[in-house]
PDB file of C-alpha atoms in Angstrom:
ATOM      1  CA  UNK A   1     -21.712  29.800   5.072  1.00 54.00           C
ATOM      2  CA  UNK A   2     -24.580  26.619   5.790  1.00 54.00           C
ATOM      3  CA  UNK A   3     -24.198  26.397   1.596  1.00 52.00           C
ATOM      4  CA  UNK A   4     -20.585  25.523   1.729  1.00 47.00           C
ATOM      5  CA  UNK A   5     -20.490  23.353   4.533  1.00 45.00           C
ATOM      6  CA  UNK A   6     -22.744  21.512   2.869  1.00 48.00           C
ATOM      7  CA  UNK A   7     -21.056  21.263  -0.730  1.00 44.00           C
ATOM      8  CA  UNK A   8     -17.583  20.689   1.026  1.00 40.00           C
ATOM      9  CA  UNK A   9     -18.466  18.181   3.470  1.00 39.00           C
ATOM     10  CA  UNK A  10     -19.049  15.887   0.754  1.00 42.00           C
ATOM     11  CA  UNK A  11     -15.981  16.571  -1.465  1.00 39.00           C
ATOM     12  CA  UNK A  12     -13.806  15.877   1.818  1.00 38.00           C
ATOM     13  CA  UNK A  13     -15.619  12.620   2.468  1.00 39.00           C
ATOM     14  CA  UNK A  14     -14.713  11.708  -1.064  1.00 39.00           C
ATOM     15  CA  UNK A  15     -11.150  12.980  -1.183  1.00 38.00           C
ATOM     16  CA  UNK A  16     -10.740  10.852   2.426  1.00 40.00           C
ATOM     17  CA  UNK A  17     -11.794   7.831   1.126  1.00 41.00           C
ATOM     18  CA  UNK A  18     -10.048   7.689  -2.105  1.00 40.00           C
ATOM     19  CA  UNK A  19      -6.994   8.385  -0.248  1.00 43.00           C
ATOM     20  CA  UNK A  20      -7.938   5.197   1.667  1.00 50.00           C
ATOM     21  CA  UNK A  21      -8.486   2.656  -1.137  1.00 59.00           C
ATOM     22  CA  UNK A  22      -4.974   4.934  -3.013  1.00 86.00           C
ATOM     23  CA  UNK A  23      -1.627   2.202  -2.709  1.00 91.00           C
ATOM     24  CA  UNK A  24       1.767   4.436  -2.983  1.00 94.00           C
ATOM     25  CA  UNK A  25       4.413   2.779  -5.096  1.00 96.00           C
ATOM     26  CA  UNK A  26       8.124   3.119  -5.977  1.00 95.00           C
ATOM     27  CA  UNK A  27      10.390   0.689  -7.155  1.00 96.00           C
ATOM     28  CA  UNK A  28      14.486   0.481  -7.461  1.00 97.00           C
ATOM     29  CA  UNK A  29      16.384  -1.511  -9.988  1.00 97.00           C
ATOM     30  CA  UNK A  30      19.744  -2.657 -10.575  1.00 96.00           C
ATOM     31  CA  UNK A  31      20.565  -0.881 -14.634  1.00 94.00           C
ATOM     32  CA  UNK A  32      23.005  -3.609 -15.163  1.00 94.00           C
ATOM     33  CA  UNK A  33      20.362  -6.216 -15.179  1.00 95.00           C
ATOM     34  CA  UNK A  34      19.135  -7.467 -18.082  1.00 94.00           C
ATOM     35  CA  UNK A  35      15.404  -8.322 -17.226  1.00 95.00           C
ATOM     36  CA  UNK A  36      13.976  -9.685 -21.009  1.00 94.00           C
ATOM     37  CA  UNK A  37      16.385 -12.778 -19.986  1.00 95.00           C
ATOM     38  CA  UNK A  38      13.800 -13.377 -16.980  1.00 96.00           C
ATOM     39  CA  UNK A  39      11.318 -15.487 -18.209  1.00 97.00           C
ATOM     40  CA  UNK A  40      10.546 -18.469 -14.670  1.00 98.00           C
ATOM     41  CA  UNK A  41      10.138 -17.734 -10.857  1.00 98.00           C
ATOM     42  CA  UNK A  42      10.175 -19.249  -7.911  1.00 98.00           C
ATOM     43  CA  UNK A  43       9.344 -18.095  -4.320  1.00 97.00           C
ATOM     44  CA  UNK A  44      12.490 -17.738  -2.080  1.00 96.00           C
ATOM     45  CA  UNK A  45      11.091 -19.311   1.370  1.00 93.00           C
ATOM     46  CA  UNK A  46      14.061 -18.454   3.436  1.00 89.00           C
ATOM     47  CA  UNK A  47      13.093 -14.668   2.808  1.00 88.00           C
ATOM     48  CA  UNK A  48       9.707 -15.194   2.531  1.00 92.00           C
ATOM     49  CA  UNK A  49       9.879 -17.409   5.956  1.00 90.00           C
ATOM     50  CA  UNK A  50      11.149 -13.899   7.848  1.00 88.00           C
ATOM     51  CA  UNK A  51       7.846 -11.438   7.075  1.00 88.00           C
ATOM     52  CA  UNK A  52       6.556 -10.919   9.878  1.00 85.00           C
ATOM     53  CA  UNK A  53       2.576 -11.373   9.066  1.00 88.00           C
ATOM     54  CA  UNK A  54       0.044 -14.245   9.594  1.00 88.00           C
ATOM     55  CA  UNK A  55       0.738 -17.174   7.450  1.00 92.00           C
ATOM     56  CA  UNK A  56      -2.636 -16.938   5.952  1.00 92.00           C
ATOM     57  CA  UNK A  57      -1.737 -13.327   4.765  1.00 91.00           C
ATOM     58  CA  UNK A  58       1.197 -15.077   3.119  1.00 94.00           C
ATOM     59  CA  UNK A  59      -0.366 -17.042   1.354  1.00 96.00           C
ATOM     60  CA  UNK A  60      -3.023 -14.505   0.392  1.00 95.00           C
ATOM     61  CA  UNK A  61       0.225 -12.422  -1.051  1.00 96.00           C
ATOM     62  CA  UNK A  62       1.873 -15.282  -2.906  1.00 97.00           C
ATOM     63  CA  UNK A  63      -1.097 -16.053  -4.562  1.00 97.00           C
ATOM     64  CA  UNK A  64      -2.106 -12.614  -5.502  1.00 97.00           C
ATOM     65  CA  UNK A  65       1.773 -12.272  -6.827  1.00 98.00           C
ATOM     66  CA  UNK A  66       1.271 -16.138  -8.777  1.00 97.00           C
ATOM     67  CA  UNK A  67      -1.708 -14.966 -10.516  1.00 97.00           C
ATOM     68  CA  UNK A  68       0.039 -11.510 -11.585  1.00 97.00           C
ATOM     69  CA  UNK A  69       2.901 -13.257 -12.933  1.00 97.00           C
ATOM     70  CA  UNK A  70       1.358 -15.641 -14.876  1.00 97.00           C
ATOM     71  CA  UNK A  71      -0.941 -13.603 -16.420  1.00 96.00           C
ATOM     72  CA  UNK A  72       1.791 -11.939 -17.930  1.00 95.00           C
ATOM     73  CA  UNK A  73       3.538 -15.393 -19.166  1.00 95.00           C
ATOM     74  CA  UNK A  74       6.165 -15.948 -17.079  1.00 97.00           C
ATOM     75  CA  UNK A  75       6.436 -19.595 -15.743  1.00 97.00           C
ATOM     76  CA  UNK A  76       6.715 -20.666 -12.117  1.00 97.00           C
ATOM     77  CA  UNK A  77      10.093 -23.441 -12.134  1.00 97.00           C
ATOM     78  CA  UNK A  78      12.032 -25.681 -10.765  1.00 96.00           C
ATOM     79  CA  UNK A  79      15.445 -24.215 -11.543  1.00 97.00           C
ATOM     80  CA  UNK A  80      14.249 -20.410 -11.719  1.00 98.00           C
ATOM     81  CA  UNK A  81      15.149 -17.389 -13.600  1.00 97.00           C
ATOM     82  CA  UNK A  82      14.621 -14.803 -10.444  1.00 97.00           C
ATOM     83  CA  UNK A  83      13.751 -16.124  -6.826  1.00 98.00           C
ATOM     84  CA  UNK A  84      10.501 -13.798  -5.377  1.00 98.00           C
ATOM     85  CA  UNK A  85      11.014 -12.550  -1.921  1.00 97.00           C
ATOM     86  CA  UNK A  86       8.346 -10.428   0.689  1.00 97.00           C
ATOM     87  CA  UNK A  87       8.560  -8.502   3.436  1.00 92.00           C
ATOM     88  CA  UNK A  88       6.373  -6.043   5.449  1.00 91.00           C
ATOM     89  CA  UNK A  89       6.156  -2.947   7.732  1.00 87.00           C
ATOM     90  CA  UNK A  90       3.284  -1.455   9.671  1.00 78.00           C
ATOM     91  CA  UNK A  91       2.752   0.976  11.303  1.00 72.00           C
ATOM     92  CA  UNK A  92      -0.090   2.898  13.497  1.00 69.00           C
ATOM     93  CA  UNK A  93      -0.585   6.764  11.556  1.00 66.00           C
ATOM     94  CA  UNK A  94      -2.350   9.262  14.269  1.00 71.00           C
ATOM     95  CA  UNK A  95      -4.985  11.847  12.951  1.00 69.00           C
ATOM     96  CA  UNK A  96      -5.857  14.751  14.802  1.00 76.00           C
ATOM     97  CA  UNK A  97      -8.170  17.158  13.386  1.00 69.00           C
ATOM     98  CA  UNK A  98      -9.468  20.221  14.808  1.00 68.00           C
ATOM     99  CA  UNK A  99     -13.185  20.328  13.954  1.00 60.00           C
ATOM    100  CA  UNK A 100     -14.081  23.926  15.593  1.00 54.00           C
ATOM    101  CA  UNK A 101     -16.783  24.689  12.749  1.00 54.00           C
ATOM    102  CA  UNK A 102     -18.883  27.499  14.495  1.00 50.00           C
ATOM    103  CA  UNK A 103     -18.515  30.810  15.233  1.00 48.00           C
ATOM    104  CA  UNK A 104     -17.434  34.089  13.000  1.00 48.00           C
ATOM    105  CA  UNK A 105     -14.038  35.847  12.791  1.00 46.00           C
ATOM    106  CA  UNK A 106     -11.032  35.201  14.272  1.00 47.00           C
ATOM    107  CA  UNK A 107      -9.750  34.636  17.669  1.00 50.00           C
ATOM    108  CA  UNK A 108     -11.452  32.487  20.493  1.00 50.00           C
ATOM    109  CA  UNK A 109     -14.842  32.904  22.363  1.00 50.00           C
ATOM    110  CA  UNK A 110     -15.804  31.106  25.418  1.00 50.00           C
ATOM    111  CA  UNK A 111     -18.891  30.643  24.838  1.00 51.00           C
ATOM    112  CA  UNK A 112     -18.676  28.727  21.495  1.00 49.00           C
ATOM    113  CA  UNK A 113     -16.816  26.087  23.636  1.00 49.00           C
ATOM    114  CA  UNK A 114     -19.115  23.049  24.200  1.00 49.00           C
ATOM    115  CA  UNK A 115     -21.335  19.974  22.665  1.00 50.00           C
ATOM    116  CA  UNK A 116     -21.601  19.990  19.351  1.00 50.00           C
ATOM    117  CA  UNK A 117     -19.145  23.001  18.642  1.00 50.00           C
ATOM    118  CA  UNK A 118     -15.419  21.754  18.405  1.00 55.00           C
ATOM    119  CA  UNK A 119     -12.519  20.016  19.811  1.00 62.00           C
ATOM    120  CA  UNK A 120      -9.689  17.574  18.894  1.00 70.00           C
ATOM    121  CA  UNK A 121     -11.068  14.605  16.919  1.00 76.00           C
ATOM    122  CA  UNK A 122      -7.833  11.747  16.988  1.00 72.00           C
ATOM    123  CA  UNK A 123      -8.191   8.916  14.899  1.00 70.00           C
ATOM    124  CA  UNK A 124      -5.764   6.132  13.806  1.00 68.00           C
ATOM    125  CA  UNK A 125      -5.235   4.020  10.930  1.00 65.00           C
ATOM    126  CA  UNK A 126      -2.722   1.430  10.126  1.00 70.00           C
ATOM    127  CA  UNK A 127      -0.589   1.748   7.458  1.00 80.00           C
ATOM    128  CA  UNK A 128       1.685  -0.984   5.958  1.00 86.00           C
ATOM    129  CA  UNK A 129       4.101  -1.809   3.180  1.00 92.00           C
ATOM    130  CA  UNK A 130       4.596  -4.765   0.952  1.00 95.00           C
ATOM    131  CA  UNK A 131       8.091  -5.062  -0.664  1.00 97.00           C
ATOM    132  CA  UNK A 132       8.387  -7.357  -3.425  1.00 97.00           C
ATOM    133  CA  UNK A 133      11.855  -8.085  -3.950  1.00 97.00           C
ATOM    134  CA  UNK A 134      13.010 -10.335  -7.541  1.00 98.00           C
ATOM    135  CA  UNK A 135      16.637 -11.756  -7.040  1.00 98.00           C
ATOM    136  CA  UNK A 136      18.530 -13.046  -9.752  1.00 97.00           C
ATOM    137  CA  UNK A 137      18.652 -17.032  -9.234  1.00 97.00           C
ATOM    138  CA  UNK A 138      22.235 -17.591 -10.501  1.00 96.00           C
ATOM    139  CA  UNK A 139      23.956 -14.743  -8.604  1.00 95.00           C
ATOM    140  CA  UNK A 140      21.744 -14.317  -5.685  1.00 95.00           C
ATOM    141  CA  UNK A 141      21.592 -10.616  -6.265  1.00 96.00           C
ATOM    142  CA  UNK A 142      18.694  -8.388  -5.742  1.00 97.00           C
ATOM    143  CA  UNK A 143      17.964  -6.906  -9.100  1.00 98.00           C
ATOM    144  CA  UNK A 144      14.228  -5.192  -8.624  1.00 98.00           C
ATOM    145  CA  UNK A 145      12.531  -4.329  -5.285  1.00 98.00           C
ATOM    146  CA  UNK A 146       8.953  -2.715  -5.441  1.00 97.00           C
ATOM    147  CA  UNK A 147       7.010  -1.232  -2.454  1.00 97.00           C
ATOM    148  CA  UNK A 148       3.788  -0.646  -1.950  1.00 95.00           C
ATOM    149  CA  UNK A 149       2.231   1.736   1.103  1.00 94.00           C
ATOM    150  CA  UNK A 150      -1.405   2.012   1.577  1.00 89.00           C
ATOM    151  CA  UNK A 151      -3.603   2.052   4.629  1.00 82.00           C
ATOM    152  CA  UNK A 152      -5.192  -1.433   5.528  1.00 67.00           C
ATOM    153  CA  UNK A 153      -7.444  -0.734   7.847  1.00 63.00           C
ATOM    154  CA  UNK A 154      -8.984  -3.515   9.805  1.00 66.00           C
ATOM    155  CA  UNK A 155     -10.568  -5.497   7.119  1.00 74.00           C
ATOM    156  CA  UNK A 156     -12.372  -8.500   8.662  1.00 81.00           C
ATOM    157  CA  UNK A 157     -14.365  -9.351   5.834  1.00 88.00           C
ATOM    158  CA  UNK A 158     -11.760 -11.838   3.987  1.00 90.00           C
ATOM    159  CA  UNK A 159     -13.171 -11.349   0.764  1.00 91.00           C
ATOM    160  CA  UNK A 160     -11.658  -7.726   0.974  1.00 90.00           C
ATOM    161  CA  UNK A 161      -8.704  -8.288   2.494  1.00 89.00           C
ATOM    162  CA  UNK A 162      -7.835 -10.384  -0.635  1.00 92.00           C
ATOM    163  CA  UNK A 163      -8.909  -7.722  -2.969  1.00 92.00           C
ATOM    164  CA  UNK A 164      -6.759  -5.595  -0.948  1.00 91.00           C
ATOM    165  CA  UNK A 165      -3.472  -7.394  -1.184  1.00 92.00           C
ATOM    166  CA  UNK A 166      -4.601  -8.540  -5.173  1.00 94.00           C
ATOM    167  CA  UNK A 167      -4.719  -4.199  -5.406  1.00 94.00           C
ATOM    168  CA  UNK A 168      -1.279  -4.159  -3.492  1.00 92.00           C
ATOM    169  CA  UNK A 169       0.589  -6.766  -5.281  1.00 96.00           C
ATOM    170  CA  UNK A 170      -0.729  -5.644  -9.036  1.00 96.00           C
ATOM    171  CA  UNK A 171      -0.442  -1.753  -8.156  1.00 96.00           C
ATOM    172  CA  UNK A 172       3.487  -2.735  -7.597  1.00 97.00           C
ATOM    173  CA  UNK A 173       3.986  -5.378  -9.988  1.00 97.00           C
ATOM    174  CA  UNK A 174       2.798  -2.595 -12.406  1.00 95.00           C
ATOM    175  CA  UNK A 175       6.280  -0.968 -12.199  1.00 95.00           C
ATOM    176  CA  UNK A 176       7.788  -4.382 -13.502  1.00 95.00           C
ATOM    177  CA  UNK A 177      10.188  -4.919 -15.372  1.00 92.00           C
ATOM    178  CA  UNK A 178      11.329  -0.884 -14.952  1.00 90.00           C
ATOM    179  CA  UNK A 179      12.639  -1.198 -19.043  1.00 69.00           C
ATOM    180  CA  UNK A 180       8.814  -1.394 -19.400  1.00 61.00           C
ATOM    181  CA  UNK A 181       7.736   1.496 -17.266  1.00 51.00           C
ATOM    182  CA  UNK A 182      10.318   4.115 -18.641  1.00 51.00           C
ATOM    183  CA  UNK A 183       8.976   3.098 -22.199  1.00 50.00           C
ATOM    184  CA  UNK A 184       5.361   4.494 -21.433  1.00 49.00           C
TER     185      UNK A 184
END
């Protein structure tokens, strides 16, 4: 029993904290748009003006999405192709984990109860969501929206909290444009 504890403790601390570092994407599309024709960007600050995070972290985002884009040639312009919107969600997750390890059989003994033998174990995490949302510039219509979910902790180092949103924006600018993702 002491040999598996000790090989699965391990394997659950790794499984735990590649969930944490893991972003969750999906994206939507309108099929009638014809996305080889989008070639310049621009940020849409009326949308971008409503998220409802630090203005720092905005920055941090737009950035991170500026550097994506351009490494893949499109031009930021003047009189734009698509107009590049953000918003956000968070939200607190609760964890509680029963972590009764001792004891053999089933059913419940009083005297296992106590220091060092079990209980509840609550934890929480924050969990957020970037959406990314491309809108035609002639029409005004939302033609590609891309979300990203992913716990972000409480990074205080800043370093990390840009290499987090660089993972977030690049993990859901990945699924762009969707004529490219249904090819692979």
């Amino acid at each position: 029993m002491r040999r598996i504890k000790i090989l699965v403790l391990p394997v659950l601390a790794m499984v735990f904290m590649a969930s944490c570092t893991s972003v969750r994407v999906l994206s939507d599309y309108d099929r009638e748009a014809n996305f080889t024709t989008y070639k310049s960007y621009a940020f849409y600050k009326t949308g971008i003006d409503k998220a409802q995070i630090s203005d720092l972290d905005k920055k941090r985002i737009l950035k991170a999405i500026d550097a994506e884009l351009s490494s893949r040639g499109f031009v930021k312009s003047e009189n734009p192709d698509i107009l590049i919107s953000i918003f956000t969600k968070e939200k607190e997750q609760v964890d509680i984990y029963n972590n009764y390890w001792g004891g053999f059989g089933w059913g419940w003994n009083p005297y296992y109860w106590g220091p060092g033998w079990g209980g509840n174990n609550v934890s929480t995490r924050t969990e957020g969501s970037l959406y990314i949302d491309l809108i035609d510039a002639k029409n005004k219509e939302l033609v590609w929206q891309g979300k990203g979910v992913g716990n972000l902790g409480n990074i205080e180092n800043i370093a990390k909290k840009e290499e987090r949103i660089r993972e977030f924006v690049s993990q859901i600018l990945q699924e762009y444009p969707p004529n490219a993702v249904a090819a692979k």
